[in-house]
Tab-separated table of C-alpha atoms and ligand atoms in Angstrom:
chain	number	residue	atom	x	y	z
A	508	MET	CA	129.151	109.916	79.712
A	509	LEU	CA	126.545	107.790	81.274
A	510	THR	CA	123.333	107.581	79.461
A	511	ILE	CA	119.844	106.752	81.068
A	512	LEU	CA	120.031	103.280	79.532
A	513	ASP	CA	123.552	102.612	80.920
A	514	LEU	CA	122.285	103.548	84.303
A	515	VAL	CA	119.162	101.470	84.096
A	516	GLY	CA	121.457	98.480	83.226
A	517	ARG	CA	124.037	99.043	85.859
A	518	THR	CA	121.473	99.826	88.609
A	519	THR	CA	119.658	96.581	87.576
A	520	VAL	CA	122.589	94.397	87.982
A	521	PHE	CA	123.477	96.105	91.358
A	522	PHE	CA	119.795	95.384	92.627
A	523	GLU	CA	120.042	91.814	91.386
A	524	LYS	CA	123.062	91.205	93.611
A	525	CYS	CA	121.276	92.860	96.561
A	526	GLY	CA	118.425	90.651	96.082
A	527	VAL	CA	115.813	93.298	95.295
A	528	PRO	CA	112.710	91.311	94.130
A	529	GLN	CA	112.003	93.443	90.869
A	530	PRO	CA	115.402	94.747	90.041
A	531	ARG	CA	114.800	96.168	86.586
A	532	LEU	CA	111.469	97.819	87.569
A	533	ASP	CA	112.718	99.351	90.639
A	534	ALA	CA	115.748	100.656	88.739
A	535	GLU	CA	113.370	102.357	86.289
A	536	TRP	CA	111.199	103.729	89.088
A	537	ILE	CA	114.019	105.343	90.945
A	538	ILE	CA	115.710	106.857	88.039
A	539	ALA	CA	112.481	108.287	86.544
A	540	HIS	CA	111.407	109.590	90.012
A	541	SER	CA	114.780	111.334	90.423
A	542	LEU	CA	114.583	112.839	86.887
A	543	ASN	CA	111.041	113.894	87.505
A	544	LEU	CA	109.819	111.846	84.531
A	545	ALA	CA	107.009	109.205	84.308
A	546	ARG	CA	108.566	105.700	84.107
A	547	MET	CA	107.427	105.231	80.600
A	548	ASP	CA	109.138	108.506	79.425
A	549	LEU	CA	112.572	106.880	80.242
A	550	TYR	CA	112.004	104.746	77.061
A	551	LEU	CA	111.910	107.821	74.903
A	552	GLN	CA	115.125	109.205	76.393
A	553	PHE	CA	117.400	106.110	76.945
A	554	GLU	CA	120.119	107.843	74.862
A	555	ARG	CA	120.000	111.057	77.022
A	556	PRO	CA	123.428	111.533	78.799
A	557	LEU	CA	123.309	112.445	82.521
A	558	GLU	CA	125.202	115.120	84.281
A	559	GLU	CA	126.973	114.452	87.576
A	560	ASP	CA	124.511	116.676	89.459
A	561	GLN	CA	121.698	114.451	88.181
A	562	LEU	CA	123.586	111.396	89.165
A	563	ALA	CA	124.157	112.023	92.771
A	564	PRO	CA	120.702	112.062	94.061
A	565	ILE	CA	120.030	108.832	92.007
A	566	ARG	CA	122.993	107.027	93.547
A	567	LYS	CA	121.775	107.911	97.077
A	568	LEU	CA	118.437	106.356	96.339
A	569	VAL	CA	119.942	103.443	94.634
A	570	LYS	CA	122.054	102.709	97.638
A	571	ARG	CA	119.130	102.772	99.965
A	572	ARG	CA	117.112	100.494	97.699
A	573	GLY	CA	120.103	98.078	97.449
A	574	ALA	CA	119.969	98.097	101.401
A	575	ARG	CA	116.376	96.878	100.931
A	576	GLU	CA	114.433	100.051	101.796
A	577	PRO	CA	111.024	99.700	100.158
A	578	LEU	CA	110.647	101.390	96.945
A	579	GLN	CA	107.421	103.088	98.142
A	580	HIS	CA	109.320	104.824	101.079
A	581	LEU	CA	111.947	106.041	98.615
A	582	ILE	CA	109.642	107.569	96.268
A	583	GLY	CA	107.106	108.392	98.993
A	584	PHE	CA	103.816	107.260	97.578
A	585	VAL	CA	101.732	104.415	96.036
A	586	ASP	CA	98.933	105.085	93.449
A	587	PHE	CA	95.926	103.152	94.773
A	588	PHE	CA	92.498	103.079	93.152
A	589	GLY	CA	92.971	106.538	91.586
A	590	LEU	CA	94.344	108.026	94.919
A	591	ARG	CA	97.937	108.929	95.644
A	592	ILE	CA	98.718	107.753	99.071
A	593	THR	CA	101.731	108.847	100.903
A	594	CYS	CA	103.869	106.018	102.361
A	595	ASP	CA	106.184	106.173	105.203
A	596	LYS	CA	107.306	104.140	108.215
A	597	ARG	CA	104.246	105.323	110.191
A	598	ALA	CA	101.892	102.666	108.581
A	599	LEU	CA	101.793	99.545	106.285
A	600	ILE	CA	102.538	100.182	102.634
A	601	PRO	CA	99.177	99.406	100.804
A	602	ARG	CA	99.311	96.148	99.013
A	603	PRO	CA	97.945	95.240	95.558
A	604	GLU	CA	95.749	92.472	97.254
A	605	THR	CA	94.049	95.234	99.117
A	606	GLU	CA	93.199	97.034	95.923
A	607	GLU	CA	91.757	93.615	94.576
A	608	PHE	CA	89.777	93.423	97.814
A	609	ILE	CA	88.149	96.915	97.274
A	610	GLU	CA	87.320	95.907	93.793
A	611	ILE	CA	85.496	92.847	95.039
A	612	LEU	CA	83.655	94.844	97.665
A	613	ASN	CA	82.711	97.632	95.352
A	614	GLU	CA	80.881	95.079	93.171
A	615	LYS	CA	78.778	93.869	96.256
A	616	LEU	CA	77.761	97.352	97.438
A	617	SER	CA	75.070	99.330	95.920
A	618	ALA	CA	75.039	103.116	96.326
A	619	GLU	CA	71.176	103.375	96.445
A	620	LYS	CA	71.262	104.963	99.807
A	621	PRO	CA	74.164	106.726	101.603
A	622	LEU	CA	76.374	103.849	103.026
A	623	ARG	CA	77.925	103.718	106.341
A	624	ILE	CA	81.312	102.264	106.184
A	625	LEU	CA	83.820	101.343	109.028
A	626	ASP	CA	87.582	100.702	108.163
A	627	LEU	CA	89.185	99.175	111.270
A	628	GLY	CA	93.031	99.512	111.441
A	629	THR	CA	93.038	102.121	108.715
A	630	GLY	CA	96.869	102.473	108.626
A	631	SER	CA	97.781	104.888	105.817
A	632	GLY	CA	93.962	105.416	105.420
A	633	VAL	CA	93.882	103.697	102.048
A	634	VAL	CA	90.798	101.620	102.299
A	635	ALA	CA	88.626	104.250	104.003
A	636	LEU	CA	89.729	106.831	101.402
A	637	ALA	CA	89.135	104.551	98.544
A	638	PHE	CA	85.506	104.035	99.679
A	639	ALA	CA	85.105	107.614	100.382
A	640	ASN	CA	86.196	108.429	96.960
A	641	ILE	CA	84.069	105.607	95.255
A	642	PHE	CA	80.925	106.497	97.321
A	643	PRO	CA	80.814	110.371	97.771
A	644	SER	CA	77.666	110.178	99.713
A	645	ALA	CA	78.856	107.407	102.167
A	646	GLN	CA	79.651	108.134	105.833
A	647	VAL	CA	83.076	106.719	106.417
A	648	VAL	CA	84.602	106.079	109.814
A	649	ALA	CA	88.244	104.972	110.228
A	650	THR	CA	90.033	103.757	113.378
A	651	ASP	CA	93.560	102.771	114.242
A	652	ILE	CA	95.405	102.090	117.598
A	653	SER	CA	98.488	103.938	116.374
A	654	SER	CA	98.417	107.671	116.608
A	655	ASP	CA	101.362	107.935	114.024
A	656	ALA	CA	99.206	105.809	111.580
A	657	LEU	CA	96.219	107.926	112.164
A	658	GLN	CA	98.211	111.163	111.494
A	659	LEU	CA	99.318	109.740	108.233
A	660	ALA	CA	95.693	108.640	107.334
A	661	LYS	CA	94.383	112.247	108.018
A	662	GLU	CA	97.315	113.630	105.862
A	663	ASN	CA	96.213	111.433	103.192
A	664	ALA	CA	92.605	112.354	103.436
A	665	GLY	CA	93.806	116.078	103.243
A	666	THR	CA	96.071	115.554	100.009
A	667	ASN	CA	93.216	113.635	98.361
A	668	LYS	CA	90.744	116.350	99.275
A	669	LEU	CA	88.569	113.770	101.225
A	670	SER	CA	89.036	115.224	104.758
A	671	ASP	CA	85.245	116.029	105.113
A	672	LYS	CA	84.259	112.526	104.066
A	673	VAL	CA	86.023	110.423	106.732
A	674	SER	CA	86.117	110.722	110.560
A	675	PHE	CA	89.176	109.251	112.225
A	676	HIS	CA	89.231	107.757	115.728
A	677	LEU	CA	92.151	106.514	117.867
A	678	GLY	CA	91.827	103.183	119.625
A	679	ASN	CA	91.678	99.399	119.628
A	680	TRP	CA	89.225	98.059	117.000
A	681	PHE	CA	85.591	98.861	117.952
A	682	GLU	CA	86.553	100.613	121.134
A	683	ALA	CA	87.814	103.393	119.179
A	684	LEU	CA	84.222	104.371	118.077
A	685	PRO	CA	82.430	107.077	119.961
A	686	GLN	CA	79.610	105.894	122.156
A	687	ASN	CA	76.248	105.328	120.342
A	688	GLU	CA	77.751	105.279	116.915
A	689	ALA	CA	75.148	104.013	114.612
A	690	ALA	CA	75.502	100.428	112.889
A	691	PHE	CA	77.404	100.079	109.569
A	692	ASP	CA	76.545	98.618	106.198
A	693	LEU	CA	80.107	97.589	105.724
A	694	ILE	CA	82.923	96.804	108.199
A	695	VAL	CA	86.111	96.096	106.424
A	696	SER	CA	89.529	95.470	107.873
A	697	ASN	CA	92.953	94.361	106.788
A	698	PRO	CA	94.108	93.497	110.300
A	699	PRO	CA	97.593	91.997	111.406
A	700	TYR	CA	97.298	88.321	110.666
A	701	LEU	CA	100.832	86.976	110.346
A	702	SER	CA	102.071	84.707	113.076
A	703	PRO	CA	105.383	85.778	114.726
A	704	GLN	CA	107.031	83.020	112.926
A	705	GLU	CA	105.704	83.994	109.536
A	706	TRP	CA	106.776	87.662	110.180
A	707	GLU	CA	110.393	86.412	110.787
A	708	CYS	CA	110.421	84.912	107.104
A	709	THR	CA	109.066	88.073	105.432
A	710	GLN	CA	111.296	89.945	103.058
A	711	LYS	CA	113.593	92.579	104.544
A	712	GLU	CA	111.549	95.472	103.135
A	713	VAL	CA	108.601	94.227	105.270
A	714	ARG	CA	110.535	93.018	108.355
A	715	ASN	CA	112.594	96.190	108.635
A	716	HIS	CA	110.324	98.835	107.442
A	717	ASP	CA	106.653	98.077	107.866
A	718	PRO	CA	105.413	98.504	111.355
A	719	LYS	CA	105.396	95.079	113.173
A	720	LEU	CA	102.174	96.208	114.936
A	721	ALA	CA	100.522	96.345	111.492
A	722	LEU	CA	101.392	92.881	110.572
A	723	VAL	CA	101.555	90.422	113.598
A	724	SER	CA	98.977	88.726	115.716
A	725	GLU	CA	99.364	86.075	118.282
A	726	ASN	CA	97.698	82.699	118.220
A	727	GLU	CA	98.791	81.694	114.670
A	728	GLY	CA	98.014	85.195	113.431
A	729	CYS	CA	94.202	84.637	114.444
A	730	ASP	CA	93.808	86.855	117.579
A	731	HIS	CA	92.850	90.180	115.865
A	732	LEU	CA	90.666	88.495	113.191
A	733	LEU	CA	88.615	86.732	116.009
A	734	ASP	CA	88.450	89.800	118.103
A	735	ILE	CA	86.866	91.817	115.178
A	736	LEU	CA	84.579	88.849	114.189
A	737	THR	CA	83.328	88.171	117.742
A	738	ALA	CA	82.409	91.946	118.157
A	739	ALA	CA	81.204	92.740	114.547
A	740	LYS	CA	77.600	91.648	114.721
A	741	GLN	CA	76.461	94.398	117.108
A	742	HIS	CA	78.025	97.041	114.783
A	743	LEU	CA	76.489	95.895	111.608
A	744	CYS	CA	73.096	96.852	110.368
A	745	PRO	CA	70.846	93.980	109.410
A	746	GLY	CA	71.973	92.656	106.043
A	747	GLY	CA	75.353	94.534	106.730
A	748	LEU	CA	78.689	92.951	105.433
A	749	LEU	CA	81.901	92.117	107.480
A	750	ALA	CA	84.832	91.815	105.201
A	751	MET	CA	88.476	91.035	106.265
A	752	GLU	CA	91.862	90.243	104.701
A	753	THR	CA	93.243	87.057	106.235
A	754	GLY	CA	96.090	84.700	106.037
A	755	GLU	CA	95.825	81.543	104.013
A	756	LEU	CA	95.027	79.127	106.813
A	757	HIS	CA	92.430	81.203	108.773
A	758	HIS	CA	89.111	80.611	106.827
A	759	GLU	CA	87.817	77.401	108.420
A	760	LEU	CA	88.211	78.705	111.991
A	761	LEU	CA	86.543	82.069	110.971
A	762	ILE	CA	83.650	80.347	109.340
A	763	GLU	CA	83.043	78.292	112.429
A	764	ARG	CA	83.304	81.361	114.678
A	765	ALA	CA	80.972	83.338	112.307
A	766	GLU	CA	78.344	80.741	112.716
A	767	GLU	CA	78.573	80.651	116.492
A	768	MET	CA	78.260	84.448	116.461
A	769	GLY	CA	75.034	84.248	114.356
A	770	LEU	CA	76.401	85.693	111.179
A	771	SER	CA	75.330	84.105	107.973
A	772	ASP	CA	76.951	83.401	104.545
A	773	ALA	CA	80.342	83.103	106.122
A	774	ARG	CA	82.837	82.368	103.272
A	775	GLY	CA	86.465	82.624	102.124
A	776	MET	CA	87.606	83.933	98.796
A	777	LYS	CA	90.895	83.546	96.966
A	778	ASP	CA	93.060	86.435	95.596
A	779	PHE	CA	94.536	86.730	92.055
A	780	SER	CA	97.293	84.421	92.902
A	781	LYS	CA	94.785	81.790	94.053
A	782	LYS	CA	95.593	82.024	97.744
A	783	PRO	CA	92.792	82.179	100.393
A	784	ARG	CA	92.937	85.780	101.295
A	785	PHE	CA	89.429	87.361	101.913
A	786	PHE	CA	86.780	86.479	104.404
A	787	LEU	CA	83.111	87.599	104.183
A	788	ALA	CA	80.013	87.213	106.493
A	789	GLU	CA	76.812	88.961	106.950
A	790	ARG	CA	74.378	89.967	109.588
A	791	PRO	CA	71.130	88.311	108.651
A	792	SER	CA	68.523	90.856	107.563
A	793	ARG	CA	66.183	89.914	110.311
B	1088	LIG	N1	94.123	99.310	106.165
B	1088	LIG	C1	95.498	99.445	105.817
B	1088	LIG	C2	95.945	98.730	104.510
B	1088	LIG	O1	95.277	97.847	104.180
B	1088	LIG	C3	96.429	99.085	106.953
B	1088	LIG	C4	96.395	97.739	107.346
B	1088	LIG	C5	97.354	97.268	108.545
B	1088	LIG	O2	98.050	98.126	109.104
B	1088	LIG	N2	97.336	96.097	108.931
B	1088	LIG	O3	96.869	99.040	103.886
């Protein structure tokens, strides 16, 4: 009879052949998920033999992962900043860099007064919900142009008991906001910033399963970044912060445009892997 350890080994070899980026880790995740175990518990049960009725559902998921469906779609969630975020094809799978981004911004914000936070292009809702969770007194507003994504974001607000903390609006960037919406202390966005050519070169998981709308922007990936930057000042409080995730080559152009728009302290920051990734600028206090 096949033990858990045998199955982890065989699945890892199969995933390697299929070009799955983290074959052993994904094998463990899928097997643990199917057996209703935490991944670390597998290690305590390696010698456990598996019955045929336990193997059948695992085989199905292994086949789908071998065909390069993202792990997060197969297990149905990612854990993000203490929240469990449901993932499916309606919105981008939240990325570790975005978690890093929230950590950076969290250090910059003070909760002395209730903050007003706007998340543009909220997708699964992950950024808006993380901030609503960190700052319970904040007023958080989230927008997206995709009604499917917005529906998923609302579901994630519900499962994380944050529905009364975030308001959701459908539409293109700032156009989604209700008329006369007050200004924000933080405007945050992880907008689409891949050029069409970069998108062609992404992994199969990304190209075939993340919504293209969430990833691609014309004009070398710049269009959406510039649209947001150009309109941001009038929606920021004096001293308010604009923060966006970007591609590696965008910072110079964004810094130039920020200065033209009368924003101050425009600067790029690198992520954990030392790639230029985050862009920040402020509305001057007076
Ligand atoms: N804000 C969401 C995230 O960071 C969605 C971003 C997007 O769809 N481009 O995951």
